[in-house]
Amino acid sequence: MSRKISLTVNGAALEAVVEPRLTLVDFLRDQAGLTGTHVGCEHGVCGACSVLFDGAPIRSCLMFAVQADGHAMTTVEGLRDEDGSLGVLQDSFWETHALQCGYCTPGMLIAAEGLLSSNPDPTDAEIREAIAGNLCRCTGYVQIVEAIRLAAARRRQQPVTPMGDQG
Amino acid sequence: MTELSMTGPSNRRFVSVKRRPKEDGRFISGSGRFVGDIKRPGMLHIALVTSPYPAARILSIETGAALALPGVVAILDGAALAAVSNPLANAVHTPGVRCYSLANEVVRYVGEWVVAVVAETRTLAEDAAELIEIDYEALPFVVDAEEALDPTAPPVHAAHGSNVLYHRTFTWGPVAEDFASQPNQLSFDLRWGRSAPIPVETFGVVAEWDAGAEILEVWASIQMPSYGEQISGALGIPFNQVRAHYDVDVGGSYGVKRGIKHTVLAGFLARKLGRAVRLVEDRLENMVGGDMHGPDREFRVAVAFDDQGLVRSMKLRVREDVGGHTGRAPFQLGKPVSAIVGAYQINSVEYEAIAVSTNKTGQTAVRGFGMSPTNVAIETAIDKVARQLGLSRLVVRQRNFIRADQFPYLIPSGSEYDSGDYHTVLGKAWDLAQLDRLLERRDAARRVGKIAGIGFATCLEPGGGNSAFEPLLNPKNETTTWPESCVIKVDRTGGITAIIATSTSGQGHETLAATIIGEELGIDPNLIRVLHSDTLSGMPGNTPVASRMAIMLGGAATGAAGIIRNKAIRIGAHNLSCVPDQVAYRDGVVFRLDDPSQQLTLGRIALIAHREFHNMPPGMAEPGLQAVHVLQVPKGGSLPTADGRVQMYPCYSFSAHIVYAEIDRLTGKVTLPDYVIAHDCGTVINPDIVRGMVIGGAAHGIGAALYEEFTYDDTGQLLSGSFVDYVMPSALEVPNIKLAEHCTPSPLTSHGQKGVGEGGYLGAPAAVTSAINDALSPFNLECLTLPMRASLLSDLLVDTETLR
Amino acid sequence: MKAAVFDYSRAESLDEVLAILSDAGGEARIIAGGQSLVAMMAMRLARPEILIDINHVEALAGIGTTSAVVTIRACTRQAAAEKSVVIAADIPLLAAALPHVGHIQTRNRGTIGGSLAHGDPTAEILLTAMALRAEVVLASTHGIRNLQIADFGLGPMQTAAADDECLTEIRFPIPPLGLSIGTVVDEISPKAGDYAVVGVAVEVGLDDAGICRHLRLAASGASPVPVSANPVEAALLGSTLGSADVAGAARLLDPLLDPESDVQASAAYRRRVAVGMLARAIELARDRALDRSQNQNKGDLT
């Protein structure tokens, strides 16, 4: 019943043997050791489990790891720059204090990354729309919107390639 | 007495200056360490079997098939647990109420935890849980709180005799005379629906019994004072056999993560099985059975006032539905006593507080600990006074406000408000909101048939956690000490490490401590390491409740830094060949006043203290450079009087909210296009953290006012037990909230700081209620049932004519 | 919330899908986007013995168009449909509906066919399909059959698909040429992105004189499945969609409704709001069609 899967996570090739019912988020956290992605509801509402799947933000609690066989994922751990330093987006979250407890933050960063990679100059309305599927109970979102706006502006001046996109 | 800062508003280097919070660095890289990230060797996992009935007798539990599943290690039921453990602690004195982690003999609400399955993985535990067969005999139940008060109602806790857990009427001042003497009265009912500031992370705990050291190690997503004490009490083991680690990152709590029943269960199983045991609630376990629901209140309010709108007296009756488990909940009626008149010069108050059991999920402490619903009641009363007299709601507030020259101000229930300037703060909100333009916007919207309103709320946020509601509501509880501590070590390299005895769930305590210590020792906070200790090695503390940490941890850190500084001065003076009077300490350096070029750094002094005993001043026998300071809460320490007067919380923050709302006449959908908050929390330690508390708290408040409810049907089923039906605001529901700031320092604290952790939550529901009712008022309609959901508002508006 | 045990099959072809379905005796389910199904499996409300993953069956993805019909294969991602120029041009009502479907993250995985096959009566895609009288194609080892969407959605979470059938494509009729088209999809949800409590989909086609020659209407949330509002369409065709006519005609929706009360809203609310939102949407769609024809006319003058 278990299946062998091969996938790319943050640019690195991974192989594993998984039960079909293992969700992608549980796989990433428990087998790939990437605990930055969080579990919040396990029914696809809160967005804490967001990862990039072939470059697009998805809810990793709503996918089984077997379905990810042959695909590429980026988690929050993969958002650093090529040289390992914090990406502009992450740094902007720090600058505006776009987080408090940090639990929704990886998912927010992924949603923001998904937005900025396709829309480098979003309006505030577009920013709010992009994170509408990510629940935060600490911040009230204002500082998060400011962070994403700041990151967009900084990136437009100086584009960088996130580490996870390599390979 | 609180140690005072050596700096003031004109010469602060770090306090009140923008600084990136230390903690954020690990969270933005996904390197936080939450309880779900903790793996212990051989760790086992718990899944729960829960009750489908609101009340039933447990007749039999069949576990054979479940135990036979590979990977299943143990199954525990409530009877077995109760036989060898003590009940969980109650707040008020109700010895007939005995609650355990698992239901024993009877279940008391749908979702109550009945059986714990322990297996090698969570998934296997869930597989096994499905195979457990439980035979129940359904019992009469009660879900309506008013019905539960009736002596003939089925008792949720039979041994308690009735469903009334607490009932007392406090009379502070000449209420009857005041009501008789005023020309005007009004009264109304208001309902605060059951909700909670549900965190994105559920509660979780890992427990491991170290048989060699005889210690139960506990890691949990916890925010709770007396955690170690309650664990040891329930398990019947000495306090010093439990060590709960405070260095676990907590993914949001806002009061609710008091997972003592989870911890006792995991701890019991860890000791019994000799392996680490983990219980991380899934979302369904959390929503329905985690006992983390918030206040569920029916208010009856009456006020007596003159023709100018001055409110002389108020009567407040509040009935609180605490559900089937008790725990801390009834105390949540006590905290509002600390600010029972709100921001107003009300002369007398009658406060009738009733806590009632029903067959619903248990209640826990929620952000503000009952103050937010009370603020809705008080603010609604003020609005109604204005409406009845045809006066501006702002004018009535200004007339009733305690004036800036009246502080400290003693309120009828015995608390003294430390400082404030409500008129100025309201003025700042008014200016930021451009209120005249906002009024014109509202009126223009109404002219084209829209339903629009502006809401005001001017509310207090008591802070500091002098939790004197404990002896007030439970005379058998003679607690009058609520401490906080800070340890500072200067190592022999001159490096500074602070140790705090609390967990943190987003409030930035590391940044708080480092900023204050940095200020007091003249050292860059970025260089200061802050560690979280544990329940055993930690100095006395009461954890972050009650908006207390800026006040208490700030004060303790200041005190500890002062001790370090004084010792440094003595060692420095001696090594500069003079006496302490002849030197000063600034920016990490001790220097001779007559020749500042003669100086010693803190690092050099530390090396002397640690290693060069021959260079220590005469009479200084203690090596090293470290300090422990434990602070008692300012103005704490007295028991209540017989008529229920006592000083609670020392510090009173204040905020003025102005919010513009539009309601869609057909669908009832509410939008909040404009929202302004002016807030005064005394000295701001970190501007971005404070901003986050105010806005984040307001978002919680918007949720409670408009969207969130644990809805029960009359068979006791929770209809909104998942995120599908329990609706929480996203970035599209919370507006861009703008802030203005004012500072009336507290005279009682190290830097003049007050609390802000409860933040905007204490004012937002009142403000939104005010706005909705302003919008409805042209139609002679009102809505005093929270949450004010779209369907509710639409139903109200059904018969209104469309204005064109 | 971990799913019950199941066996997993990643199909490479439609034949493979159908073969497994045929052998499974009703114990197999197809997973496309999984945005609804995986959540139900996590709660153990759905417990298939076999999960057939169709996400790599090339024959089941893609958008094709003829002069009369746009064919969307079942496993086409909602996000791809949102970006599709064909859909924007030829099925404007679906283009209007898609931004309302869940959130960006769910649209990146969710599929057009998956939404319909799930049978959620609040789904915007089903609402749109009902308005447009779309057709679905079902395949099994016994052959292929076409069904009108009205015969496909039978009730909440219930479709006419047999246990051994796979929904392969959905055919949306293209609006008539020569008319100015205005579309509106509107809904009221507990909060943005949540499932709709009440939803309406309206497509208006006006001729050069501003007379309505084409009208497609549907409403969800006040009946077991979305209703297409034929009597309202009939009453308004040939009119200029004046406010009074629209308000009166919208009330003809009422007898078609059969709402239920639940935790989000009462039956009375659903009924009242469905009628009211439909009227509002028709007027807005009319205005959009008029704007469009004015803009087109402006274009003609330059």
Coordinates of C-alpha atoms in Angstrom, one line a residue, chain C:
Chain C
M1 CA -8.2 14.6 11.5
K2 CA -6.3 11.9 9.5
A3 CA -8.0 10.2 6.7
A4 CA -9.0 6.5 6.9
V5 CA -6.9 4.0 5.0
F6 CA -7.2 3.9 1.2
D7 CA -5.4 2.6 -1.8
Y8 CA -4.1 5.1 -4.3
S9 CA -4.0 4.9 -8.1
R10 CA -2.5 7.6 -10.3
A11 CA -4.2 7.1 -13.6
E12 CA -2.4 7.8 -16.9
S13 CA -5.4 7.5 -19.2
L14 CA -9.2 7.9 -19.1
D15 CA -9.5 4.2 -19.8
E16 CA -7.6 3.4 -16.7
V17 CA -9.8 5.6 -14.7
L18 CA -12.9 4.0 -16.0
A19 CA -11.6 0.5 -15.6
I20 CA -10.9 1.1 -11.9
L21 CA -14.2 2.7 -11.4
S22 CA -15.9 -0.3 -13.0
D23 CA -14.2 -2.8 -10.8
A24 CA -14.5 -1.0 -7.6
G25 CA -18.2 -1.6 -6.9
G26 CA -18.8 2.0 -5.7
E27 CA -15.8 2.1 -3.3
A28 CA -13.6 4.2 -5.5
R29 CA -13.6 8.0 -5.8
I30 CA -11.9 10.3 -8.2
I31 CA -9.6 13.0 -6.8
A32 CA -9.0 16.0 -9.0
G33 CA -8.2 19.2 -7.1
G34 CA -9.2 17.6 -3.8
Q35 CA -10.2 20.9 -2.3
S36 CA -13.4 19.5 -1.0
L37 CA -12.7 15.8 -1.0
V38 CA -9.5 15.8 1.1
A39 CA -11.2 17.9 3.8
M40 CA -14.1 15.4 3.9
M41 CA -11.6 12.5 4.1
A42 CA -9.7 14.2 6.9
M43 CA -13.0 14.4 8.9
R44 CA -13.7 10.7 7.8
L45 CA -17.0 11.8 6.3
A46 CA -15.7 10.4 3.0
R47 CA -13.9 7.0 3.1
P48 CA -13.2 5.7 -0.3
E49 CA -11.3 2.4 -0.5
I50 CA -9.6 3.5 -3.7
L51 CA -8.6 7.0 -4.7
I52 CA -8.1 7.6 -8.4
D53 CA -5.9 10.5 -9.1
I54 CA -6.8 12.0 -12.5
N55 CA -4.5 15.0 -12.3
H56 CA -2.1 13.4 -14.8
V57 CA -4.6 12.3 -17.4
E58 CA -3.9 14.6 -20.3
A59 CA -7.2 13.8 -22.0
L60 CA -9.0 15.3 -19.0
A61 CA -7.5 18.8 -19.1
G62 CA -7.8 21.6 -21.5
I63 CA -10.2 24.1 -23.0
G64 CA -11.6 23.9 -26.6
T65 CA -14.0 26.0 -28.5
T66 CA -16.3 25.8 -31.5
S67 CA -18.6 28.5 -32.8
A68 CA -21.4 27.5 -30.4
V69 CA -19.8 25.8 -27.4
V70 CA -16.8 26.1 -25.2
T71 CA -15.7 22.7 -23.9
I72 CA -13.8 22.6 -20.6
R73 CA -12.3 19.3 -19.7
A74 CA -13.0 18.2 -16.2
C75 CA -9.6 18.5 -14.7
T76 CA -8.9 22.0 -15.9
R77 CA -7.7 24.1 -12.9
Q78 CA -10.0 26.9 -11.8
A79 CA -6.9 29.2 -11.8
A80 CA -6.2 28.3 -15.5
A81 CA -9.8 28.9 -16.3
E82 CA -9.5 32.3 -14.6
K83 CA -6.6 33.2 -16.9
S84 CA -8.1 31.8 -20.0
V85 CA -8.7 34.3 -22.8
V86 CA -11.2 31.8 -24.4
I87 CA -13.3 31.8 -21.4
A88 CA -13.1 35.5 -20.9
A89 CA -14.3 36.1 -24.4
D90 CA -16.7 33.2 -24.9
I91 CA -18.1 32.4 -21.5
P92 CA -18.0 35.8 -19.7
L93 CA -20.4 34.6 -17.0
L94 CA -18.0 31.9 -16.0
A95 CA -15.2 34.4 -16.0
A96 CA -17.3 36.6 -13.7
A97 CA -17.9 33.6 -11.4
L98 CA -14.4 32.3 -11.0
P99 CA -12.9 35.0 -8.7
H100 CA -15.7 34.2 -6.3
V101 CA -14.7 30.5 -6.1
G102 CA -12.9 29.9 -2.8
H103 CA -9.5 31.6 -2.5
I104 CA -6.5 31.9 -4.8
Q105 CA -4.9 28.9 -3.1
T106 CA -7.9 26.7 -3.6
R107 CA -8.3 27.8 -7.2
N108 CA -4.7 26.8 -7.9
R109 CA -5.7 23.1 -7.3
G110 CA -9.5 23.0 -7.6
T111 CA -10.9 22.0 -11.0
I112 CA -14.0 23.0 -13.0
G113 CA -15.2 19.4 -13.2
G114 CA -14.3 18.6 -9.6
S115 CA -16.5 21.4 -8.3
L116 CA -19.5 20.1 -10.3
A117 CA -18.9 16.5 -9.4
H118 CA -18.8 17.3 -5.8
G119 CA -22.3 18.5 -6.0
D120 CA -22.0 21.4 -3.5
P121 CA -25.2 23.4 -4.0
T122 CA -23.5 26.7 -3.1
A123 CA -20.7 26.3 -5.7
E124 CA -20.4 29.2 -8.1
I125 CA -19.5 27.0 -11.0
L126 CA -22.6 25.0 -10.6
L127 CA -24.6 28.2 -10.3
T128 CA -23.1 29.4 -13.6
A129 CA -23.6 26.1 -15.3
M130 CA -27.3 26.2 -14.4
A131 CA -27.7 29.7 -15.6
L132 CA -26.1 28.9 -19.0
R133 CA -27.8 25.5 -19.4
A134 CA -24.5 23.8 -19.7
E135 CA -24.1 20.1 -20.5
V136 CA -21.9 17.6 -18.8
V137 CA -20.4 14.5 -20.3
L138 CA -20.1 11.3 -18.3
A139 CA -18.0 8.4 -19.3
S140 CA -17.9 4.8 -18.1
T141 CA -16.9 1.5 -19.4
H142 CA -20.5 1.2 -20.7
G143 CA -20.1 4.3 -22.9
I144 CA -20.7 8.0 -22.8
R145 CA -23.8 10.0 -22.0
N146 CA -24.6 13.7 -22.0
L147 CA -26.7 15.3 -19.4
Q148 CA -28.2 18.7 -19.0
I149 CA -26.8 20.3 -15.9
A150 CA -30.3 20.5 -14.5
D151 CA -30.5 16.7 -14.7
F152 CA -27.0 16.3 -13.3
G153 CA -27.3 18.1 -10.0
L154 CA -29.9 16.3 -7.9
G155 CA -29.5 17.7 -4.5
P156 CA -26.9 18.8 -1.9
M157 CA -23.8 16.7 -2.6
Q158 CA -25.8 14.5 -4.9
T159 CA -25.3 14.2 -8.6
A160 CA -26.7 11.9 -11.3
A161 CA -23.2 10.4 -11.9
A162 CA -23.2 6.7 -11.3
D163 CA -20.5 5.1 -9.1
D164 CA -18.7 3.9 -12.1
E165 CA -18.9 7.2 -14.1
C166 CA -16.3 9.9 -14.6
L167 CA -17.3 13.4 -15.5
T168 CA -15.0 14.2 -18.5
E169 CA -16.1 17.6 -19.8
I170 CA -18.5 20.4 -19.5
R171 CA -19.9 22.2 -22.5
F172 CA -20.9 25.8 -22.0
P173 CA -23.0 27.5 -24.8
I174 CA -21.6 30.7 -26.1
P175 CA -23.9 33.7 -25.9
P176 CA -25.6 34.8 -29.2
L177 CA -23.6 37.0 -31.4
G178 CA -24.5 40.6 -32.2
L179 CA -25.7 41.4 -28.7
S180 CA -24.0 43.5 -26.1
I181 CA -23.4 41.2 -23.1
G182 CA -23.3 42.1 -19.5
T183 CA -22.7 39.6 -16.7
V184 CA -22.9 39.7 -12.9
V185 CA -22.2 37.0 -10.4
D186 CA -22.9 38.1 -6.8
E187 CA -23.1 36.3 -3.5
I188 CA -23.4 36.9 0.2
S189 CA -21.1 34.7 2.2
P190 CA -20.3 34.6 6.0
K191 CA -17.1 36.2 5.0
A192 CA -15.3 36.7 1.7
G193 CA -14.3 33.5 0.0
D194 CA -16.5 31.3 2.2
Y195 CA -19.1 29.2 0.6
A196 CA -22.1 31.3 -0.5
V197 CA -25.2 31.6 1.6
V198 CA -27.1 33.0 -1.4
G199 CA -25.7 33.5 -4.9
V200 CA -27.0 34.8 -8.2
A201 CA -25.6 34.6 -11.7
V202 CA -27.0 36.8 -14.5
E203 CA -26.1 37.2 -18.1
V204 CA -27.9 39.9 -20.1
G205 CA -27.7 40.4 -23.9
L206 CA -29.1 43.7 -25.3
D207 CA -29.6 44.6 -28.9
D208 CA -28.7 47.9 -30.4
A209 CA -32.0 49.4 -29.2
G210 CA -31.3 48.3 -25.6
I211 CA -33.9 45.6 -25.7
C212 CA -33.1 42.4 -23.9
R213 CA -32.8 39.5 -26.4
H214 CA -30.9 37.1 -24.2
L215 CA -31.2 36.4 -20.5
R216 CA -29.7 33.7 -18.4
L217 CA -30.4 33.6 -14.7
A218 CA -29.8 31.3 -11.8
A219 CA -29.9 31.6 -8.0
S220 CA -28.4 29.4 -5.3
G221 CA -28.8 29.1 -1.6
A222 CA -32.6 29.0 -1.5
S223 CA -33.2 25.5 -2.8
P224 CA -31.6 22.1 -2.7
V225 CA -29.7 22.9 -5.9
P226 CA -29.4 26.2 -7.8
V227 CA -32.4 27.0 -9.8
S228 CA -32.4 28.5 -13.2
A229 CA -35.0 31.2 -13.2
N230 CA -36.9 30.4 -16.5
P231 CA -40.1 32.3 -15.6
V232 CA -38.1 35.4 -14.8
E233 CA -36.2 35.1 -18.1
A234 CA -39.5 34.7 -20.0
A235 CA -41.1 37.7 -18.3
L236 CA -38.2 40.0 -19.1
L237 CA -37.2 39.0 -22.6
G238 CA -38.1 41.7 -25.1
S239 CA -38.1 44.4 -22.4
T240 CA -35.6 47.1 -21.7
L241 CA -35.1 45.7 -18.2
G242 CA -36.6 48.8 -16.5
S243 CA -36.4 48.8 -12.7
A244 CA -40.1 48.2 -12.1
D245 CA -40.2 45.3 -14.6
V246 CA -37.1 43.7 -13.1
A247 CA -38.5 44.0 -9.5
G248 CA -41.8 42.5 -10.6
A249 CA -40.2 39.7 -12.6
A250 CA -37.7 38.8 -9.9
R251 CA -40.6 37.9 -7.7
L252 CA -41.4 35.1 -10.1
L253 CA -38.4 33.4 -8.7
D254 CA -40.1 32.9 -5.4
P255 CA -42.3 29.9 -6.2
L256 CA -39.3 28.1 -7.5
L257 CA -37.5 28.3 -4.1
D258 CA -37.5 25.8 -1.3
P259 CA -35.1 27.2 1.2
E260 CA -34.0 25.7 4.5
S261 CA -32.8 27.3 7.7
D262 CA -29.4 26.5 9.1
V263 CA -26.7 27.9 11.3
Q264 CA -25.9 30.7 8.8
A265 CA -29.3 32.0 7.8
S266 CA -33.0 31.4 8.0
A267 CA -35.1 30.1 5.2
A268 CA -36.9 33.5 5.1
Y269 CA -33.6 35.3 4.7
R270 CA -32.5 33.0 1.9
R271 CA -35.8 33.5 0.0
R272 CA -35.9 37.2 0.4
V273 CA -32.2 37.7 -0.4
A274 CA -32.3 35.5 -3.5
V275 CA -35.1 37.5 -5.0
G276 CA -33.6 40.8 -4.0
M277 CA -30.1 39.9 -5.2
L278 CA -31.4 38.6 -8.5
A279 CA -33.2 41.9 -9.2
R280 CA -30.1 43.9 -8.3
A281 CA -27.9 41.7 -10.5
I282 CA -30.2 42.0 -13.5
E283 CA -30.1 45.8 -13.3
L284 CA -26.3 45.8 -12.9
A285 CA -25.8 43.4 -15.8
R286 CA -28.1 45.6 -17.9
D287 CA -25.9 48.6 -17.0
R288 CA -22.8 46.7 -17.9
A289 CA -24.2 45.7 -21.2
L290 CA -25.2 49.2 -21.9
D291 CA -21.7 50.5 -21.0
R292 CA -20.2 47.9 -23.2
S293 CA -22.3 48.8 -26.2
Q294 CA -21.6 52.5 -25.6
N295 CA -17.9 51.8 -25.6
Q296 CA -18.2 49.7 -28.7
N297 CA -20.1 52.5 -30.4
K298 CA -17.4 54.9 -29.4
G299 CA -14.9 52.6 -30.9
D300 CA -16.9 52.6 -34.1
L301 CA -16.6 56.3 -34.4
T302 CA -12.9 56.6 -34.2

